[in-house]
N, CA and C atoms as an extended XYZ file, in Angstrom:
360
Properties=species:S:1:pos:R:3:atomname:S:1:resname:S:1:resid:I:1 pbc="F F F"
N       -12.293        5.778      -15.317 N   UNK     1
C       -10.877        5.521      -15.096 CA  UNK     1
C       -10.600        5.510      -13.592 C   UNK     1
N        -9.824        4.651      -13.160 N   UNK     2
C        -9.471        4.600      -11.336 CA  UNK     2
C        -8.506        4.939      -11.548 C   UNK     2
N        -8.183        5.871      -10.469 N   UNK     3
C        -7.148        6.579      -10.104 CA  UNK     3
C        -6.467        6.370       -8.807 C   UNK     3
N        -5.470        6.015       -8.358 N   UNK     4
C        -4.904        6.333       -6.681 CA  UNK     4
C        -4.256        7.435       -6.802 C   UNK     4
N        -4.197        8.008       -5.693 N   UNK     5
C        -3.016        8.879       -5.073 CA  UNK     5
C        -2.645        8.169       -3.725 C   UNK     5
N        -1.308        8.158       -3.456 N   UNK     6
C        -0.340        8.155       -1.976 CA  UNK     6
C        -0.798        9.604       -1.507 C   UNK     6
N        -0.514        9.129       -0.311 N   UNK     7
C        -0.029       10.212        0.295 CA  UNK     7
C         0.581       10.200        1.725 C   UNK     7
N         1.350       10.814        2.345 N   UNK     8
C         1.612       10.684        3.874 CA  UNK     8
C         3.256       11.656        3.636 C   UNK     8
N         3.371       11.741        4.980 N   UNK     9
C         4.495       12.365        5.088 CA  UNK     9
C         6.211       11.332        4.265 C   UNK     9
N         7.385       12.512        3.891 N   UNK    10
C         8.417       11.856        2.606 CA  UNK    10
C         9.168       11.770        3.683 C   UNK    10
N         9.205       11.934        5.150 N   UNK    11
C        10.253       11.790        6.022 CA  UNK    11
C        10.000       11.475        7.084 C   UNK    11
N        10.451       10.323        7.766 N   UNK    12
C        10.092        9.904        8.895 CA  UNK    12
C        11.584        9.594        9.377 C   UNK    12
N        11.411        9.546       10.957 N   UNK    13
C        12.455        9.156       11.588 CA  UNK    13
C        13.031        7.735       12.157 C   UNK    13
N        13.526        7.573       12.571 N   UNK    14
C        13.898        5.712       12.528 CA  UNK    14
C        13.212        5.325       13.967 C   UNK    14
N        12.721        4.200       13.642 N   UNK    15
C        12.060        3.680       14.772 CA  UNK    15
C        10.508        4.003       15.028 C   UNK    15
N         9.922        5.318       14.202 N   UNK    16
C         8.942        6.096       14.536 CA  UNK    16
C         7.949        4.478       13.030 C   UNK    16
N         6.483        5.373       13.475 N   UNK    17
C         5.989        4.737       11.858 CA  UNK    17
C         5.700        5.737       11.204 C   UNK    17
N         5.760        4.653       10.126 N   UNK    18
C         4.991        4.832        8.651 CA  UNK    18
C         3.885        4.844        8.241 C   UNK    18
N         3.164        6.275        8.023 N   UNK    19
C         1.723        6.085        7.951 CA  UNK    19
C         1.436        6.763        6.257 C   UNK    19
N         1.091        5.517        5.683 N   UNK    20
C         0.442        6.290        4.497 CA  UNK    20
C        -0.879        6.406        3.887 C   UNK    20
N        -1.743        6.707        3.262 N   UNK    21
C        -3.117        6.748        2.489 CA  UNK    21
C        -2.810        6.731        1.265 C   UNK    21
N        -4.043        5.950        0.841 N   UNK    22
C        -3.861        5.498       -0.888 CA  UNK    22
C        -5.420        6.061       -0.853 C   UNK    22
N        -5.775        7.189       -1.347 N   UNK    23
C        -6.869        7.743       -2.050 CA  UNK    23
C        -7.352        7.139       -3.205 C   UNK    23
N        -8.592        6.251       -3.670 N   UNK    24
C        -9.085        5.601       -4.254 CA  UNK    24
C       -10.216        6.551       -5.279 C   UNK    24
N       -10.223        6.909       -6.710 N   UNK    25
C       -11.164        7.401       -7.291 CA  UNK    25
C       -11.285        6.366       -8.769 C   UNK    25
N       -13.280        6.763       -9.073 N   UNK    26
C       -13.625        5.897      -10.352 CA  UNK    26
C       -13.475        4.374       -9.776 C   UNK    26
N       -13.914        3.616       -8.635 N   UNK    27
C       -14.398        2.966       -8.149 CA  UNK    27
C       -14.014        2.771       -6.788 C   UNK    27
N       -15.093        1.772       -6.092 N   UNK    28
C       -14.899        1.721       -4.939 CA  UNK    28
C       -13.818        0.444       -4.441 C   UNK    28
N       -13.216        0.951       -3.455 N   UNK    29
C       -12.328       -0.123       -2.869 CA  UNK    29
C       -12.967       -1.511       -1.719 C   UNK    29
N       -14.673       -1.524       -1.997 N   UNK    30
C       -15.791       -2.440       -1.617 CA  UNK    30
C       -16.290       -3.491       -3.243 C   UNK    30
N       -15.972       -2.909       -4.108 N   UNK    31
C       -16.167       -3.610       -5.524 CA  UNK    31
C       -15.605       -5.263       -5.305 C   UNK    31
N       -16.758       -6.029       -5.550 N   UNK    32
C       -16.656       -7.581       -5.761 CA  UNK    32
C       -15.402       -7.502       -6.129 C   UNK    32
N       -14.659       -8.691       -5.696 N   UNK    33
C       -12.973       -9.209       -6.387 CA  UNK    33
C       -12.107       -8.226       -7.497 C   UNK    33
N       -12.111       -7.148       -6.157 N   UNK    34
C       -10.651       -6.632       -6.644 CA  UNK    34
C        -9.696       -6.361       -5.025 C   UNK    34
N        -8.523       -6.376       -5.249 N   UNK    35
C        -8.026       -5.882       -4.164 CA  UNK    35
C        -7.087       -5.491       -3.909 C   UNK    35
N        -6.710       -4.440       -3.043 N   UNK    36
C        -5.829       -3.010       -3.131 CA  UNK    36
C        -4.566       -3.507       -2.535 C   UNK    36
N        -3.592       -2.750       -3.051 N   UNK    37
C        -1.888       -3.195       -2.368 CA  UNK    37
C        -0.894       -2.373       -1.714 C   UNK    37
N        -0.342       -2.615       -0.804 N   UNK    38
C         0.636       -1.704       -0.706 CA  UNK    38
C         2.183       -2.606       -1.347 C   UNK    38
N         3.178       -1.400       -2.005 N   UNK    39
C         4.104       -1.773       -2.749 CA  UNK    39
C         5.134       -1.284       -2.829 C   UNK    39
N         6.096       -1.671       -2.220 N   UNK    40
C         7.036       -0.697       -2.426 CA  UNK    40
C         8.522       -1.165       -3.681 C   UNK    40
N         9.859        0.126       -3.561 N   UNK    41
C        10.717       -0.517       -4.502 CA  UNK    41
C        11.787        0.392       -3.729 C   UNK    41
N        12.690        0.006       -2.844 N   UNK    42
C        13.770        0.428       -2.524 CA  UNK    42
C        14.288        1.260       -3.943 C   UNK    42
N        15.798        1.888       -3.456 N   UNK    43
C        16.381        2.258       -4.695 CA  UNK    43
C        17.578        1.336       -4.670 C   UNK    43
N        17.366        1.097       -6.172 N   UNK    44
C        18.725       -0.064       -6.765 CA  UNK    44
C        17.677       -1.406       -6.867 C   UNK    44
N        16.586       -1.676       -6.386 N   UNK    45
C        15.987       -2.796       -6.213 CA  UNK    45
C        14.658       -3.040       -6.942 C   UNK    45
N        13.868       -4.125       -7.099 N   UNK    46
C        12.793       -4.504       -7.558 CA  UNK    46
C        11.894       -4.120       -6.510 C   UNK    46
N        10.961       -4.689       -7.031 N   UNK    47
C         9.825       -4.178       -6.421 CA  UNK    47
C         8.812       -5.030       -5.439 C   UNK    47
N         8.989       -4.750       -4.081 N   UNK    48
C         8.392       -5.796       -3.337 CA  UNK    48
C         6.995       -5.247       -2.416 C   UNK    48
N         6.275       -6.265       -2.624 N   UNK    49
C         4.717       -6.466       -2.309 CA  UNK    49
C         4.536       -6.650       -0.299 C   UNK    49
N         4.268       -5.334       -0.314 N   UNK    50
C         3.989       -5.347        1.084 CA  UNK    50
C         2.467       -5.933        1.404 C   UNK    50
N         1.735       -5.429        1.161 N   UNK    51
C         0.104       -6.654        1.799 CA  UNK    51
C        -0.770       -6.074        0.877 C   UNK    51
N        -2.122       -6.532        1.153 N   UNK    52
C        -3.079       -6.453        0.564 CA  UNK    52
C        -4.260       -6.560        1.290 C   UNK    52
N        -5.233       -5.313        0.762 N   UNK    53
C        -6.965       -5.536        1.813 CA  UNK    53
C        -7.864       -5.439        0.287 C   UNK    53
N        -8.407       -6.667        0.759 N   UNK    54
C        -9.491       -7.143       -0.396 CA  UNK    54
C       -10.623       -6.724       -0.166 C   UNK    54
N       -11.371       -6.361       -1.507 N   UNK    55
C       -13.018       -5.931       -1.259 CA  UNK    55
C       -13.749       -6.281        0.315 C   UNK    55
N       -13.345       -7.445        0.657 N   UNK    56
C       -14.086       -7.658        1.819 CA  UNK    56
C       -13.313       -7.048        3.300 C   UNK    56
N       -12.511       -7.027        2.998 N   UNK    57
C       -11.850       -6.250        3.934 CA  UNK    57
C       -10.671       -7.536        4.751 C   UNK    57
N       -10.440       -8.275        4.103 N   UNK    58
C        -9.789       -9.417        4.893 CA  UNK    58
C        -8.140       -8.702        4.200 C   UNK    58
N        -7.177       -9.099        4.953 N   UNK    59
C        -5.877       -8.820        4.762 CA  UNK    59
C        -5.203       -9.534        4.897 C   UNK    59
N        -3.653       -9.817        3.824 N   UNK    60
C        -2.302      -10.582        3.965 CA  UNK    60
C        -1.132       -9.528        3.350 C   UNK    60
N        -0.301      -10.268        4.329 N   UNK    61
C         0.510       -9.629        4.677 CA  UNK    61
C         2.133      -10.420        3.795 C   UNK    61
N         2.966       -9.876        3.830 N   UNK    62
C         4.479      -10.389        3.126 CA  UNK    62
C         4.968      -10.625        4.563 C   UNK    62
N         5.423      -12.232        4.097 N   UNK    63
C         5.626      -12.732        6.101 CA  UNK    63
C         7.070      -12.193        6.210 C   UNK    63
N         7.666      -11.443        5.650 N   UNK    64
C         8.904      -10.689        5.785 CA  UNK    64
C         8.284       -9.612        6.565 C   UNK    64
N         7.911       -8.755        6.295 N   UNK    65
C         7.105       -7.586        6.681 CA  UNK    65
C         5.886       -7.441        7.865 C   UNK    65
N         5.307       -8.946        8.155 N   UNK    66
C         4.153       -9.128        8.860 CA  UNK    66
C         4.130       -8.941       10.085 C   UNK    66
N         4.825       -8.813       10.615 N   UNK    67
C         5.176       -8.256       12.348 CA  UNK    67
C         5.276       -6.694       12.580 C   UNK    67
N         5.524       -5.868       11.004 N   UNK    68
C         5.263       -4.693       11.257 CA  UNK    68
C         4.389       -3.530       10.340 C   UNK    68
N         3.451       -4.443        9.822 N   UNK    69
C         2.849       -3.995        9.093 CA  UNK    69
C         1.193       -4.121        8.990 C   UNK    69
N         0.522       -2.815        8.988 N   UNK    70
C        -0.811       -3.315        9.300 CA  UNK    70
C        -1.713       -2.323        8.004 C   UNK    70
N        -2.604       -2.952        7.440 N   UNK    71
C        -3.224       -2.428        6.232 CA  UNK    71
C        -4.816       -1.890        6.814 C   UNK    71
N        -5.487       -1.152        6.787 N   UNK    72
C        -6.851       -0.767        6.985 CA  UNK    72
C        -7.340        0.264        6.139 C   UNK    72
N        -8.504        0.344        6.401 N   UNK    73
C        -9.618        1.014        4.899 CA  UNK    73
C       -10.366        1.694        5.435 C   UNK    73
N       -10.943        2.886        5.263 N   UNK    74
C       -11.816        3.591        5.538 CA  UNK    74
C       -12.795        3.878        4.139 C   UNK    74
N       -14.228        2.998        4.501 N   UNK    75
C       -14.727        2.754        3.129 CA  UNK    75
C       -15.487        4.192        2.842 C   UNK    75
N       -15.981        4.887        3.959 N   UNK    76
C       -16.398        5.687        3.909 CA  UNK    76
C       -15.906        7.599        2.930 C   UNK    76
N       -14.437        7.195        3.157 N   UNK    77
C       -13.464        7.775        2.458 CA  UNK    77
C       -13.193        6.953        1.210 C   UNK    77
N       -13.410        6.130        1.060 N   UNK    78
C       -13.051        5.225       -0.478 CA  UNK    78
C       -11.612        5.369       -0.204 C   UNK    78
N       -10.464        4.947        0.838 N   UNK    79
C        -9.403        5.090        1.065 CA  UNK    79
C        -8.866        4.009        1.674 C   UNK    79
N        -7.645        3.334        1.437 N   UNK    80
C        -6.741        2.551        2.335 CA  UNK    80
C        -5.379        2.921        2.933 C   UNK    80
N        -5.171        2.668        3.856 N   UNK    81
C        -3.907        2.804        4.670 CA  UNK    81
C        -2.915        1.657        4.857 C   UNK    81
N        -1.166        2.370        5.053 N   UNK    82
C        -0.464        1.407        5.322 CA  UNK    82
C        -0.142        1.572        6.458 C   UNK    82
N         0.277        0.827        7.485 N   UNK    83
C         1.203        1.495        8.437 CA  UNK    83
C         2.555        0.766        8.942 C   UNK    83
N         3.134        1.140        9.008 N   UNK    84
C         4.846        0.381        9.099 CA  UNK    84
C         5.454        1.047       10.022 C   UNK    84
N         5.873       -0.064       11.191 N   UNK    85
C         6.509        0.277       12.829 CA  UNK    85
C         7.824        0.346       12.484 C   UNK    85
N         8.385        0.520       13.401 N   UNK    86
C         9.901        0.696       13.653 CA  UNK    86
C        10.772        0.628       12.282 C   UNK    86
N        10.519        2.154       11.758 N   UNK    87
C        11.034        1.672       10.496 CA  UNK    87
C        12.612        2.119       10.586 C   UNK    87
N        13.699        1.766        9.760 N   UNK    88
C        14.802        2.036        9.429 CA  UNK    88
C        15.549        2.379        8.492 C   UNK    88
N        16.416        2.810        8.240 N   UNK    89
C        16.814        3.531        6.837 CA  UNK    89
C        16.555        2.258        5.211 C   UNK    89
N        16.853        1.378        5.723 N   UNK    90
C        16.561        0.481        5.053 CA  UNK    90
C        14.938        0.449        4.298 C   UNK    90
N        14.466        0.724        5.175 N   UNK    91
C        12.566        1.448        4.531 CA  UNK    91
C        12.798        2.149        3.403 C   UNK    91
N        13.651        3.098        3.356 N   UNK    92
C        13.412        4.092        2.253 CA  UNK    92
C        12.990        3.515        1.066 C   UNK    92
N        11.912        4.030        0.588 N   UNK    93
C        11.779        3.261       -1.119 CA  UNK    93
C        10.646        4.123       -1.398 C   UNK    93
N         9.992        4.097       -2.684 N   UNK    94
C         8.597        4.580       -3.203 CA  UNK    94
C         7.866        3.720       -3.325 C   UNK    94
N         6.888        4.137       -2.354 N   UNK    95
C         5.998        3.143       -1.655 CA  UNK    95
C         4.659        3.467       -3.445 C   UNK    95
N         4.497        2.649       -3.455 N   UNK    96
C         2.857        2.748       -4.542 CA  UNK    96
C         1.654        1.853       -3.517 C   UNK    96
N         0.600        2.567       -4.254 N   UNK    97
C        -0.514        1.347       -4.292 CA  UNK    97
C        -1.313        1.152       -5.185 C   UNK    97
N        -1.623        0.096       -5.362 N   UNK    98
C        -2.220       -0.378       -6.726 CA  UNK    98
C        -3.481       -1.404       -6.313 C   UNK    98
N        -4.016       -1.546       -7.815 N   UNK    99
C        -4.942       -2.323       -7.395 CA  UNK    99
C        -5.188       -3.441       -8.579 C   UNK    99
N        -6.109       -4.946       -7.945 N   UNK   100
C        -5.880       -6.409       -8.478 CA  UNK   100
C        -7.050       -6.832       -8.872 C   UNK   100
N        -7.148       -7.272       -9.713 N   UNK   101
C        -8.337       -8.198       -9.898 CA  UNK   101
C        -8.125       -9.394       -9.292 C   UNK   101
N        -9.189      -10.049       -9.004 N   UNK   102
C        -8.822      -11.358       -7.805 CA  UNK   102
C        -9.028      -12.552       -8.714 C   UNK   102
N        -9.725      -11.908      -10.206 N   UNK   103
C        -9.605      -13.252      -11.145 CA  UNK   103
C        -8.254      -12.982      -12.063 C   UNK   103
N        -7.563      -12.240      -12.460 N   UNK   104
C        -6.635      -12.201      -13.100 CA  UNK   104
C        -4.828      -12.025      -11.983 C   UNK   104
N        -3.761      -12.265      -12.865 N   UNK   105
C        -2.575      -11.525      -11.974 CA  UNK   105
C        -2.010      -10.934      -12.537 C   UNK   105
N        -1.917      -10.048      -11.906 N   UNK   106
C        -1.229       -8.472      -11.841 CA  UNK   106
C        -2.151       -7.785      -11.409 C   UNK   106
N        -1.566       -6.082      -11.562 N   UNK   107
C        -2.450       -5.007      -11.270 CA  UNK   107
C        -2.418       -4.515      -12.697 C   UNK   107
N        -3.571       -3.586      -12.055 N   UNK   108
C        -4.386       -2.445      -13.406 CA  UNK   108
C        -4.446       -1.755      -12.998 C   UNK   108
N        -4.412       -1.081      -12.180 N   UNK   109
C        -4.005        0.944      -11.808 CA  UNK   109
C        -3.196        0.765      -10.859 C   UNK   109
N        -2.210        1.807      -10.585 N   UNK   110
C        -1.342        1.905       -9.790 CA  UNK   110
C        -1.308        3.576       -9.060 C   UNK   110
N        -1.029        3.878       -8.253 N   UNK   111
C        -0.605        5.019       -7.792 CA  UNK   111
C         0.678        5.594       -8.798 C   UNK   111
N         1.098        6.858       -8.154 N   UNK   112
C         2.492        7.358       -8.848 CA  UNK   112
C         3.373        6.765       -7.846 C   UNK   112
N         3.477        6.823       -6.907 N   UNK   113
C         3.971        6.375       -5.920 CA  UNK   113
C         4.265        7.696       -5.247 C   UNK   113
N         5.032        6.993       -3.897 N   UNK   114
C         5.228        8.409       -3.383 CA  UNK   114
C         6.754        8.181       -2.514 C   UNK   114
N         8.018        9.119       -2.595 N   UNK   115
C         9.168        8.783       -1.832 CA  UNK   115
C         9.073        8.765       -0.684 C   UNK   115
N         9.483        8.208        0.158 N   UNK   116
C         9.808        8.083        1.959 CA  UNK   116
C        11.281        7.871        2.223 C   UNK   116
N        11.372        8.607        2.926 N   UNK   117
C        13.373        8.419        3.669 CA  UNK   117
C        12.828        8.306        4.907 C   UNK   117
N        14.116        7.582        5.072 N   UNK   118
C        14.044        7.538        6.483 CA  UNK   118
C        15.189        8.214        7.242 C   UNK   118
N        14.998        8.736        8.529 N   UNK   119
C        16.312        9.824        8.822 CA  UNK   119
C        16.081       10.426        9.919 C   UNK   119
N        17.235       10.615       10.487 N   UNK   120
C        16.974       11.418       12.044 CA  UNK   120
C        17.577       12.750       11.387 C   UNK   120
């Protein structure tokens, strides 16, 4: 069974970043065509697809988001990261990460997610 966990700090301040980890268990985040996401869902709102780092390590980004958003992996940790600049109250949401098969769409495991505010 694959499992994520989030994790990173639930409060950040405006303008500062956003640093989170998606802990990867019951496979590796190097596994042929699958690939990992960051995701978030404001409150009141759906749910929008911040980027993605694929088995190979190549990354895309939501060109809404792409100027402040950078995804990296530490394979050695079986772990991926988000990171999000100058964030603003508007950030707040529960960020998840999940993960894709690169032959099918959708995901098949997801994190719980995890809350973030934003706030001085």
């Amino acid at each position: 069974q694959v499992q994520l966990q989030e994790s990173g700090p639930g409060l950040v301040k405006p303008s500062q970043t956003l640093s989170l980890t998606c802990a990867v268990s019951g496979d590796s985040i190097t596994t042929r065509n699958y690939a990992w996401s960051w995701i978030r869902q404001p409150p009141g709102k759906g749910l929008e697809w911040m980027g993605v780092i694929r088995y190979d390590g190549s990354t895309y980004y939501s060109p809404s988001l792409k100027s402040r958003t950078s995804i990296s992996r530490d394979t050695s940790k079986n772990q991926f990261s988000l990171q999000l600049t100058s964030v603003t109250p508007e950030d707040r949401a529960v960020y998840y990460c999940a993960r894709s098969p690169l032959t099918t769409l959708g995901y098949d495991f997801w994190g719980q997610g995890t809350q973030v505010t934003v706030s001085s």
